[in-house]
Every structure is written in C-alpha cells, then in structure tokens.
Amino acid sequence: MLYALDVALGFIFLKKRQAWLTLFDRKVQTGFTLVEILIVFSVASTLLGIGIGSYVTYNKVQQFEQSAVNALHLINQARSNSLSVVKRITDQDGNVVECVPASKKFLGYNVIQASSNTFELWFECENGMGNPPQSSRVKELILQGDVRIDPSSTCIAARYEPLTARPLDSTYDLATSSYGYLTTPCNYIITDGTRTKTIQIDLGGNASLLP
C-alpha cells in the first residue's frame, strides 16, 4: 500500500511540475508579434520626422531673425562710431585702422552691401584734394544660412557724418572731399525667401528694424 501511495504522489508531483514548466515556458516566450513591431517602428518614424522638420524650421527662423538683428547692430555701430568720432579702431583681423597721416580729414564710418549676403563696415578718411577717399574695412558680416539682402533694397550705403551722425549719400565731391546728405529715407530688406524684415534708415540717421 505504501508503494501504491508513493507511485500516486510521484505521479501528482510530475504532473504539477510539467504544468509549472509549461506555464513558465509560455511566459518566457511571450513577446511582440511582427505586426506590433512594425506599428511601433512606423509611429516612431513619424514622430521622428515631425521632430526633425520642426527643428529645421525653427533653426531657419532663428538664423533669419539673428541675421536681421546683426545687420542692424552693424549699422548702429557705424552711426555710433561716427557720432563719437572714433578715429582709431582695431579691425576684425587685429590691425589698427586710422587716418594716415593723422592730419587727414576723418570722413566717418559706413556700411555697404558687399554681396547678396554680406555687409561690411568701413572707415574713411580724405585722400587729398581731387582723390577718392581712403577706405579701410573694419568688419565683415556674413548673413546666416539662406538669408539674403533683397535686390529691391534702396540703400546704397549706410554712411554717417562725424560728430553729427547725419546720414550721407554715396556721391563724393572730389572738389570738397565730402559727401552730400541723404535726402530720402532708404532701407535694406533682409529675406530668406519666406520671411522678410526691413531695416529703415531715416533722415535723422536712425536705423530701425521693421517687420
């Protein structure tokens, strides 16, 4: 009888062990199906695409906004330096720029459009009666990314008279070694092909950034 009891208990234990192993095996083998994996990858790809697109758009807007602000600051620097009669300055390459000899008449600072995406700040002195002015480049500003200066801009240069900072035109009188005064407000239009901002220079020499 004890033998029969041992056999019965062994059989029950074996069945219980097999059932437990089967359940454990099922749990271990439980995972994602191919369809579920494809869905997850599809959603992740979509979200990633949206994120990259948003970042690119944001980056372009930032480049545009910063380029317009930098151009305005360069023009204001020309006005400020002319108003303060800064006759000696260090350019972006570390060279000292001044009128040589010092007796030459200081003509002020100006900002010109050097190319479709570049502004330059220049320092000017007279160069003797009957000669064009002596000009030295102080700083170059290259607009970021796809930002450009629109061809419809009306400013030829943002030029300022020393001490008064009155805006000057680009007509240089060789007989008097001087420029005439600006008679009509002008502007620089900054664009990236989608957005535009206008830097307006009024007859008082004030530069402002318009939407």
PDB file of C-alpha atoms in Angstrom:
ATOM      1  CA  MET A   1       0.000   0.000   0.000  1.00  0.00           C
ATOM      2  CA  LEU A   2       2.890   2.332   0.772  1.00  0.00           C
ATOM      3  CA  TYR A   3       4.273   1.586  -2.647  1.00  0.00           C
ATOM      4  CA  ALA A   4       0.996   2.498  -4.297  1.00  0.00           C
ATOM      5  CA  LEU A   5       0.899   5.730  -2.293  1.00  0.00           C
ATOM      6  CA  ASP A   6       4.448   6.613  -3.354  1.00  0.00           C
ATOM      7  CA  VAL A   7       3.590   5.992  -7.010  1.00  0.00           C
ATOM      8  CA  ALA A   8       0.471   8.152  -6.748  1.00  0.00           C
ATOM      9  CA  LEU A   9       2.326  11.024  -5.070  1.00  0.00           C
ATOM     10  CA  GLY A  10       5.148  10.819  -7.636  1.00  0.00           C
ATOM     11  CA  PHE A  11       2.638  10.967 -10.484  1.00  0.00           C
ATOM     12  CA  ILE A  12       0.903  14.017  -8.981  1.00  0.00           C
ATOM     13  CA  PHE A  13       4.236  15.785  -8.426  1.00  0.00           C
ATOM     14  CA  LEU A  14       5.316  15.056 -12.003  1.00  0.00           C
ATOM     15  CA  LYS A  15       2.064  16.464 -13.384  1.00  0.00           C
ATOM     16  CA  LYS A  16       2.383  19.577 -11.238  1.00  0.00           C
ATOM     17  CA  ARG A  17       5.994  20.055 -12.350  1.00  0.00           C
ATOM     18  CA  GLN A  18       5.082  19.687 -16.035  1.00  0.00           C
ATOM     19  CA  ALA A  19       2.226  22.169 -15.660  1.00  0.00           C
ATOM     20  CA  TRP A  20       4.524  24.695 -13.933  1.00  0.00           C
ATOM     21  CA  LEU A  21       7.225  24.301 -16.610  1.00  0.00           C
ATOM     22  CA  THR A  22       4.649  24.734 -19.374  1.00  0.00           C
ATOM     23  CA  LEU A  23       3.347  27.960 -17.785  1.00  0.00           C
ATOM     24  CA  PHE A  24       6.884  29.293 -17.290  1.00  0.00           C
ATOM     25  CA  ASP A  25       7.796  28.470 -20.877  1.00  0.00           C
ATOM     26  CA  ARG A  26       4.760  30.362 -22.131  1.00  0.00           C
ATOM     27  CA  LYS A  27       5.692  33.409 -20.103  1.00  0.00           C
ATOM     28  CA  VAL A  28       9.243  33.353 -21.354  1.00  0.00           C
ATOM     29  CA  GLN A  29       8.139  33.017 -24.976  1.00  0.00           C
ATOM     30  CA  THR A  30       5.557  35.817 -24.723  1.00  0.00           C
ATOM     31  CA  GLY A  31       6.730  38.885 -26.853  1.00  0.00           C
ATOM     32  CA  PHE A  32       5.795  41.295 -29.662  1.00  0.00           C
ATOM     33  CA  THR A  33       4.445  39.985 -32.922  1.00  0.00           C
ATOM     34  CA  LEU A  34       5.880  41.180 -36.248  1.00  0.00           C
ATOM     35  CA  VAL A  35       2.813  43.370 -36.825  1.00  0.00           C
ATOM     36  CA  GLU A  36       3.236  45.033 -33.429  1.00  0.00           C
ATOM     37  CA  ILE A  37       6.908  45.719 -34.090  1.00  0.00           C
ATOM     38  CA  LEU A  38       6.092  47.254 -37.495  1.00  0.00           C
ATOM     39  CA  ILE A  39       3.459  49.508 -35.909  1.00  0.00           C
ATOM     40  CA  VAL A  40       5.911  50.717 -33.264  1.00  0.00           C
ATOM     41  CA  PHE A  41       8.572  51.487 -35.886  1.00  0.00           C
ATOM     42  CA  SER A  42       6.015  53.289 -38.049  1.00  0.00           C
ATOM     43  CA  VAL A  43       4.858  55.526 -35.200  1.00  0.00           C
ATOM     44  CA  ALA A  44       8.456  56.203 -34.102  1.00  0.00           C
ATOM     45  CA  SER A  45       9.462  57.139 -37.673  1.00  0.00           C
ATOM     46  CA  THR A  46       6.517  59.518 -37.997  1.00  0.00           C
ATOM     47  CA  LEU A  47       7.304  61.242 -34.708  1.00  0.00           C
ATOM     48  CA  LEU A  48      10.986  61.470 -35.617  1.00  0.00           C
ATOM     49  CA  GLY A  49      10.122  63.031 -38.999  1.00  0.00           C
ATOM     50  CA  ILE A  50       7.887  65.617 -37.354  1.00  0.00           C
ATOM     51  CA  GLY A  51      10.586  66.429 -34.793  1.00  0.00           C
ATOM     52  CA  ILE A  52      13.309  66.888 -37.425  1.00  0.00           C
ATOM     53  CA  GLY A  53      11.031  69.045 -39.590  1.00  0.00           C
ATOM     54  CA  SER A  54      10.150  71.266 -36.630  1.00  0.00           C
ATOM     55  CA  TYR A  55      13.822  71.629 -35.693  1.00  0.00           C
ATOM     56  CA  VAL A  56      14.833  72.598 -39.246  1.00  0.00           C
ATOM     57  CA  THR A  57      12.051  75.198 -39.414  1.00  0.00           C
ATOM     58  CA  TYR A  58      12.984  76.588 -36.002  1.00  0.00           C
ATOM     59  CA  ASN A  59      16.659  76.758 -36.976  1.00  0.00           C
ATOM     60  CA  LYS A  60      15.871  78.687 -40.179  1.00  0.00           C
ATOM     61  CA  VAL A  61      13.699  81.173 -38.296  1.00  0.00           C
ATOM     62  CA  GLN A  62      16.470  81.721 -35.746  1.00  0.00           C
ATOM     63  CA  GLN A  63      19.066  82.267 -38.490  1.00  0.00           C
ATOM     64  CA  PHE A  64      16.800  84.786 -40.204  1.00  0.00           C
ATOM     65  CA  GLU A  65      15.977  86.714 -37.029  1.00  0.00           C
ATOM     66  CA  GLN A  66      19.611  86.791 -35.875  1.00  0.00           C
ATOM     67  CA  SER A  67      20.894  87.912 -39.288  1.00  0.00           C
ATOM     68  CA  ALA A  68      18.487  90.870 -39.339  1.00  0.00           C
ATOM     69  CA  VAL A  69      19.475  91.882 -35.796  1.00  0.00           C
ATOM     70  CA  ASN A  70      23.204  91.563 -36.590  1.00  0.00           C
ATOM     71  CA  ALA A  71      22.823  93.784 -39.680  1.00  0.00           C
ATOM     72  CA  LEU A  72      21.001  96.414 -37.612  1.00  0.00           C
ATOM     73  CA  HIS A  73      23.746  96.312 -34.962  1.00  0.00           C
ATOM     74  CA  LEU A  74      26.439  96.819 -37.622  1.00  0.00           C
ATOM     75  CA  ILE A  75      24.655  99.903 -38.991  1.00  0.00           C
ATOM     76  CA  ASN A  76      24.203 101.263 -35.473  1.00  0.00           C
ATOM     77  CA  GLN A  77      27.909 100.709 -34.842  1.00  0.00           C
ATOM     78  CA  ALA A  78      28.737 102.844 -37.898  1.00  0.00           C
ATOM     79  CA  ARG A  79      26.447 105.594 -36.587  1.00  0.00           C
ATOM     80  CA  SER A  80      27.787 105.390 -33.032  1.00  0.00           C
ATOM     81  CA  ASN A  81      31.440 105.439 -34.116  1.00  0.00           C
ATOM     82  CA  SER A  82      30.811 108.419 -36.390  1.00  0.00           C
ATOM     83  CA  LEU A  83      28.924 110.277 -33.672  1.00  0.00           C
ATOM     84  CA  SER A  84      31.746 109.627 -31.201  1.00  0.00           C
ATOM     85  CA  VAL A  85      34.393 110.474 -33.823  1.00  0.00           C
ATOM     86  CA  VAL A  86      36.300 107.225 -33.302  1.00  0.00           C
ATOM     87  CA  LYS A  87      39.419 107.929 -35.379  1.00  0.00           C
ATOM     88  CA  ARG A  88      41.338 104.832 -34.355  1.00  0.00           C
ATOM     89  CA  ILE A  89      39.906 101.335 -34.288  1.00  0.00           C
ATOM     90  CA  THR A  90      41.068  97.721 -34.496  1.00  0.00           C
ATOM     91  CA  ASP A  91      39.613  95.689 -37.350  1.00  0.00           C
ATOM     92  CA  GLN A  92      38.445  92.065 -37.109  1.00  0.00           C
ATOM     93  CA  ASP A  93      41.915  90.851 -38.143  1.00  0.00           C
ATOM     94  CA  GLY A  94      43.592  92.705 -35.286  1.00  0.00           C
ATOM     95  CA  ASN A  95      45.026  95.547 -37.404  1.00  0.00           C
ATOM     96  CA  VAL A  96      44.829  99.169 -36.275  1.00  0.00           C
ATOM     97  CA  VAL A  97      42.843 101.382 -38.636  1.00  0.00           C
ATOM     98  CA  GLU A  98      43.281 105.169 -38.614  1.00  0.00           C
ATOM     99  CA  CYS A  99      43.847 108.150 -40.889  1.00  0.00           C
ATOM    100  CA  VAL A 100      47.456 108.287 -42.067  1.00  0.00           C
ATOM    101  CA  PRO A 101      48.790 110.872 -41.621  1.00  0.00           C
ATOM    102  CA  ALA A 102      46.595 111.982 -38.722  1.00  0.00           C
ATOM    103  CA  SER A 103      46.137 115.382 -40.342  1.00  0.00           C
ATOM    104  CA  LYS A 104      43.841 113.850 -42.954  1.00  0.00           C
ATOM    105  CA  LYS A 105      40.158 114.686 -42.557  1.00  0.00           C
ATOM    106  CA  PHE A 106      38.144 111.911 -40.916  1.00  0.00           C
ATOM    107  CA  LEU A 107      35.028 111.193 -43.023  1.00  0.00           C
ATOM    108  CA  GLY A 108      33.237 108.772 -40.706  1.00  0.00           C
ATOM    109  CA  TYR A 109      32.011 105.177 -40.946  1.00  0.00           C
ATOM    110  CA  ASN A 110      29.725 103.485 -43.401  1.00  0.00           C
ATOM    111  CA  VAL A 111      28.143 100.087 -44.013  1.00  0.00           C
ATOM    112  CA  ILE A 112      27.991  98.787 -47.558  1.00  0.00           C
ATOM    113  CA  GLN A 113      26.463  95.748 -49.198  1.00  0.00           C
ATOM    114  CA  ALA A 114      29.492  93.779 -50.377  1.00  0.00           C
ATOM    115  CA  SER A 115      27.480  90.897 -51.880  1.00  0.00           C
ATOM    116  CA  SER A 116      23.993  89.396 -51.770  1.00  0.00           C
ATOM    117  CA  ASN A 117      24.613  88.038 -48.267  1.00  0.00           C
ATOM    118  CA  THR A 118      27.397  90.234 -46.892  1.00  0.00           C
ATOM    119  CA  PHE A 119      27.592  93.618 -45.189  1.00  0.00           C
ATOM    120  CA  GLU A 120      30.883  95.402 -44.466  1.00  0.00           C
ATOM    121  CA  LEU A 121      31.754  98.193 -42.040  1.00  0.00           C
ATOM    122  CA  TRP A 122      34.241 100.711 -43.451  1.00  0.00           C
ATOM    123  CA  PHE A 123      36.345 103.551 -42.037  1.00  0.00           C
ATOM    124  CA  GLU A 124      37.037 106.554 -44.310  1.00  0.00           C
ATOM    125  CA  CYS A 125      39.432 109.494 -44.459  1.00  0.00           C
ATOM    126  CA  GLU A 126      40.063 112.074 -47.153  1.00  0.00           C
ATOM    127  CA  ASN A 127      42.871 111.212 -49.538  1.00  0.00           C
ATOM    128  CA  GLY A 128      43.947 114.577 -50.837  1.00  0.00           C
ATOM    129  CA  MET A 129      42.047 117.051 -52.963  1.00  0.00           C
ATOM    130  CA  GLY A 130      40.737 115.509 -56.161  1.00  0.00           C
ATOM    131  CA  ASN A 131      41.169 111.913 -54.993  1.00  0.00           C
ATOM    132  CA  PRO A 132      38.624 109.330 -53.828  1.00  0.00           C
ATOM    133  CA  PRO A 133      38.533 108.762 -50.056  1.00  0.00           C
ATOM    134  CA  GLN A 134      40.938 106.433 -48.289  1.00  0.00           C
ATOM    135  CA  SER A 135      38.815 103.484 -47.122  1.00  0.00           C
ATOM    136  CA  SER A 136      39.657 100.617 -44.767  1.00  0.00           C
ATOM    137  CA  ARG A 137      37.432  97.668 -43.975  1.00  0.00           C
ATOM    138  CA  VAL A 138      36.824  97.169 -40.272  1.00  0.00           C
ATOM    139  CA  LYS A 139      34.388  94.287 -40.120  1.00  0.00           C
ATOM    140  CA  GLU A 140      32.570  91.789 -42.326  1.00  0.00           C
ATOM    141  CA  LEU A 141      29.135  90.382 -41.565  1.00  0.00           C
ATOM    142  CA  ILE A 142      28.001  87.297 -43.499  1.00  0.00           C
ATOM    143  CA  LEU A 143      24.294  86.558 -43.121  1.00  0.00           C
ATOM    144  CA  GLN A 144      23.440  83.061 -41.920  1.00  0.00           C
ATOM    145  CA  GLY A 145      22.038  80.163 -43.940  1.00  0.00           C
ATOM    146  CA  ASP A 146      19.795  81.174 -46.844  1.00  0.00           C
ATOM    147  CA  VAL A 147      19.364  84.753 -45.636  1.00  0.00           C
ATOM    148  CA  ARG A 148      19.999  87.375 -48.317  1.00  0.00           C
ATOM    149  CA  ILE A 149      19.758  91.109 -48.946  1.00  0.00           C
ATOM    150  CA  ASP A 150      16.817  91.657 -51.287  1.00  0.00           C
ATOM    151  CA  PRO A 151      17.738  93.403 -54.581  1.00  0.00           C
ATOM    152  CA  SER A 152      14.841  95.832 -54.062  1.00  0.00           C
ATOM    153  CA  SER A 153      16.686  97.430 -51.106  1.00  0.00           C
ATOM    154  CA  THR A 154      17.078 101.181 -51.678  1.00  0.00           C
ATOM    155  CA  CYS A 155      20.175 101.936 -49.563  1.00  0.00           C
ATOM    156  CA  ILE A 156      23.465 102.056 -51.438  1.00  0.00           C
ATOM    157  CA  ALA A 157      25.329 102.515 -48.168  1.00  0.00           C
ATOM    158  CA  ALA A 158      24.595 103.483 -44.584  1.00  0.00           C
ATOM    159  CA  ARG A 159      27.100 106.346 -44.311  1.00  0.00           C
ATOM    160  CA  TYR A 160      27.340 108.771 -41.373  1.00  0.00           C
ATOM    161  CA  GLU A 161      28.907 112.195 -40.899  1.00  0.00           C
ATOM    162  CA  PRO A 162      31.353 112.520 -37.990  1.00  0.00           C
ATOM    163  CA  LEU A 163      30.075 114.245 -34.840  1.00  0.00           C
ATOM    164  CA  THR A 164      26.508 114.777 -36.093  1.00  0.00           C
ATOM    165  CA  ALA A 165      25.911 111.223 -37.412  1.00  0.00           C
ATOM    166  CA  ARG A 166      23.710 112.666 -40.152  1.00  0.00           C
ATOM    167  CA  PRO A 167      23.208 110.141 -42.945  1.00  0.00           C
ATOM    168  CA  LEU A 168      25.152 110.835 -46.099  1.00  0.00           C
ATOM    169  CA  ASP A 169      24.526 109.785 -49.668  1.00  0.00           C
ATOM    170  CA  SER A 170      27.101 107.979 -51.797  1.00  0.00           C
ATOM    171  CA  THR A 171      28.047 110.913 -54.019  1.00  0.00           C
ATOM    172  CA  TYR A 172      31.562 112.040 -53.135  1.00  0.00           C
ATOM    173  CA  ASP A 173      32.554 115.538 -54.174  1.00  0.00           C
ATOM    174  CA  LEU A 174      36.221 115.415 -55.189  1.00  0.00           C
ATOM    175  CA  ALA A 175      36.483 119.218 -55.054  1.00  0.00           C
ATOM    176  CA  THR A 176      35.438 119.470 -51.414  1.00  0.00           C
ATOM    177  CA  SER A 177      36.399 115.948 -50.260  1.00  0.00           C
ATOM    178  CA  SER A 178      32.972 115.424 -48.783  1.00  0.00           C
ATOM    179  CA  TYR A 179      29.660 113.636 -49.283  1.00  0.00           C
ATOM    180  CA  GLY A 180      26.240 115.167 -49.714  1.00  0.00           C
ATOM    181  CA  TYR A 181      23.409 114.480 -47.249  1.00  0.00           C
ATOM    182  CA  LEU A 182      20.817 111.785 -47.693  1.00  0.00           C
ATOM    183  CA  THR A 183      17.590 113.371 -48.943  1.00  0.00           C
ATOM    184  CA  THR A 184      15.284 110.343 -48.932  1.00  0.00           C
ATOM    185  CA  PRO A 185      14.977 107.603 -46.293  1.00  0.00           C
ATOM    186  CA  CYS A 186      16.339 104.282 -47.536  1.00  0.00           C
ATOM    187  CA  ASN A 187      16.165 100.661 -46.473  1.00  0.00           C
ATOM    188  CA  TYR A 188      17.799  97.271 -46.525  1.00  0.00           C
ATOM    189  CA  ILE A 189      15.385  94.368 -46.964  1.00  0.00           C
ATOM    190  CA  ILE A 190      16.518  91.108 -45.359  1.00  0.00           C
ATOM    191  CA  THR A 191      14.885  87.899 -46.595  1.00  0.00           C
ATOM    192  CA  ASP A 192      15.257  84.129 -46.551  1.00  0.00           C
ATOM    193  CA  GLY A 193      12.777  83.585 -49.380  1.00  0.00           C
ATOM    194  CA  THR A 194       9.874  83.067 -46.971  1.00  0.00           C
ATOM    195  CA  ARG A 195      10.170  85.864 -44.422  1.00  0.00           C
ATOM    196  CA  THR A 196      11.282  89.484 -44.750  1.00  0.00           C
ATOM    197  CA  LYS A 197      12.390  92.226 -42.384  1.00  0.00           C
ATOM    198  CA  THR A 198      13.246  95.806 -43.301  1.00  0.00           C
ATOM    199  CA  ILE A 199      15.993  97.956 -41.815  1.00  0.00           C
ATOM    200  CA  GLN A 200      14.793 101.533 -42.307  1.00  0.00           C
ATOM    201  CA  ILE A 201      17.229 104.485 -42.126  1.00  0.00           C
ATOM    202  CA  ASP A 202      15.514 107.846 -41.699  1.00  0.00           C
ATOM    203  CA  LEU A 203      16.884 111.331 -42.425  1.00  0.00           C
ATOM    204  CA  GLY A 204      17.998 111.670 -38.817  1.00  0.00           C
ATOM    205  CA  GLY A 205      20.279 108.675 -39.255  1.00  0.00           C
ATOM    206  CA  ASN A 206      18.233 106.401 -37.019  1.00  0.00           C
ATOM    207  CA  ALA A 207      18.081 102.758 -38.111  1.00  0.00           C
ATOM    208  CA  SER A 208      15.111 100.639 -37.053  1.00  0.00           C
ATOM    209  CA  LEU A 209      14.012  97.082 -37.744  1.00  0.00           C
ATOM    210  CA  LEU A 210      10.522  96.767 -39.221  1.00  0.00           C
ATOM    211  CA  PRO A 211       8.510  93.518 -39.632  1.00  0.00           C
TER     212      PRO A 211
END
